[in-house]
Amino acid sequence: MSSLPYTCNTCLVAFRGSDAQRDHMRKDWHLYNMKRRIAALPPVSQETFNDKVLAAKATTTAAAAKATFETTCVACQKTFYSENSYQNHVKSSKHKAREARANRDAADDSSSVMSSTFSLGEPINKPRESEVSKVADTLKDTTITEENENEDEDEEMSDDAFSPSRCLFCSTKSADIQENTEHMYKAHGMFIPEKDFLVNPEGLLHYLYRKINENSECLYCHMIRNTPTGIRTHMRDKGHCMIAFETEAEQIEIGQYYDFRSTYSDDEGDWESAASETAEGGVKVEGSGEDEGWETDASSMDEDEDDEDDLENRKSAPVVYATDYELHLPSGKSVGHRSLARYFRQNLHNYPTADERAARQLAIENGEIEPEEPKPRGRNLNRALVTRANGGTGMIGTSDAQKHDVQIGERKERQRALRQEQRFTARINRAANHQKHFRDPLLQ
């Protein structure tokens, strides 16, 4: 399909020339798939569409045949225009009583005739009963045959062993699993999510096969039906021939057939290894001999450049103080966890150095200074207000240069507003100057 230049995305077909493509757009099959696309349903193949057309024509022919039906009951003197109503009438007790009475009257009339060669013959409605019984037997045999065919098809799809080359939603058999997945995508709209990371496609199809045939469960909405055929019909009619892969539970359900280890970063899992550390009041004390993922500022999170001796000295060195994400040593070096490497690499302006942070932390622990309280959210009602009247700018904590820039911006905005007002006034005056000359007739 990819080698052909002209395609139809609605019906999932391709053409060699534009004339064939335009001719396809005028066909009923394309229009039918367009309506299904508007209704968020997958397209159907041309074979399926032809079967639907033949079934619709057969239904129309049967309805027309029923519409032309007309028969009369001689015993009851009634005319019927529907085969069902006539069959119900024949089975009613009133019809049977009247028919028996008519037969008795006919027998009495025949016994009164002296000639043995004269015979009234068989009752008039008897041949009709035989015809009706034949039609009923034919319909019964046809129904039984169709039911047997459906049962055979169900047994064929459910009792056979699993095959990766067989479609999950119909009885189509492909050459291999790749062709089978392409058939299910084109014919039923089923696509396999995260196909690049799928390592066991056959196991995934086997799991979906068991859900359909053993549990009679819909792959998308997880609805349960009585039979596998019923759930297949539900998925085809509702457009649920797809794998549910939206919620976390649905992803975990089929996650055993995928391998996402190639997407993992080298930093994942390091912070989890440090979960066994002892913490008191949110401050960690380094006492274990294992590498817990801490790195220094000077090394910029590069462990390869550290010598083993320096690493042992850093582990055994006393700790000034430690938080969940930083360690500060007496030497003045700071150690940060590698899970926050992207933040430690940033070059922040006006950020205190390691010595300043260590000195502040010691002062807080010794009680020399008070720790900063978190800033309240919203408006601070205790701050001083500076009015904008009498030339005030109303800006607190800003430099003179910033205030000067704000004044220049406000002056430019006022001048722009004044120019706009002058343009509007000039336009009004110009329109008033082109009025017709007014002359008072009394002054002439």
Short mmCIF file of C-alpha atoms in Angstrom, two decimals, residues 6 23 55 77 113 168 194 214 216 238 255 278 287 292 297 414 418 441 443:
data_model
loop_
_atom_site.label_atom_id
_atom_site.label_comp_id
_atom_site.label_asym_id
_atom_site.label_seq_id
_atom_site.Cartn_x
_atom_site.Cartn_y
_atom_site.Cartn_z
CA TYR A 6 -2.97 7.32 -4.43
CA ASP A 23 -14.07 6.25 -9.08
CA ALA A 55 -28.20 -9.50 3.42
CA GLN A 77 -64.52 -16.43 6.25
CA VAL A 113 -76.69 -38.51 -0.88
CA LEU A 168 -8.82 -12.78 17.07
CA GLU A 194 4.27 0.68 22.08
CA GLU A 214 -12.08 -18.33 27.98
CA SER A 216 -15.62 -13.84 26.97
CA LYS A 238 -18.79 -1.06 19.04
CA GLY A 255 3.46 -5.16 30.78
CA THR A 278 18.29 6.70 59.24
CA GLY A 287 27.20 6.39 59.09
CA GLU A 292 24.65 6.36 48.67
CA ASP A 297 30.23 20.21 43.65
CA ARG A 414 0.48 58.60 28.42
CA LEU A 418 -2.88 61.43 24.00
CA PRO A 441 -34.65 80.84 3.30
CA LEU A 443 -32.65 85.59 5.19
#
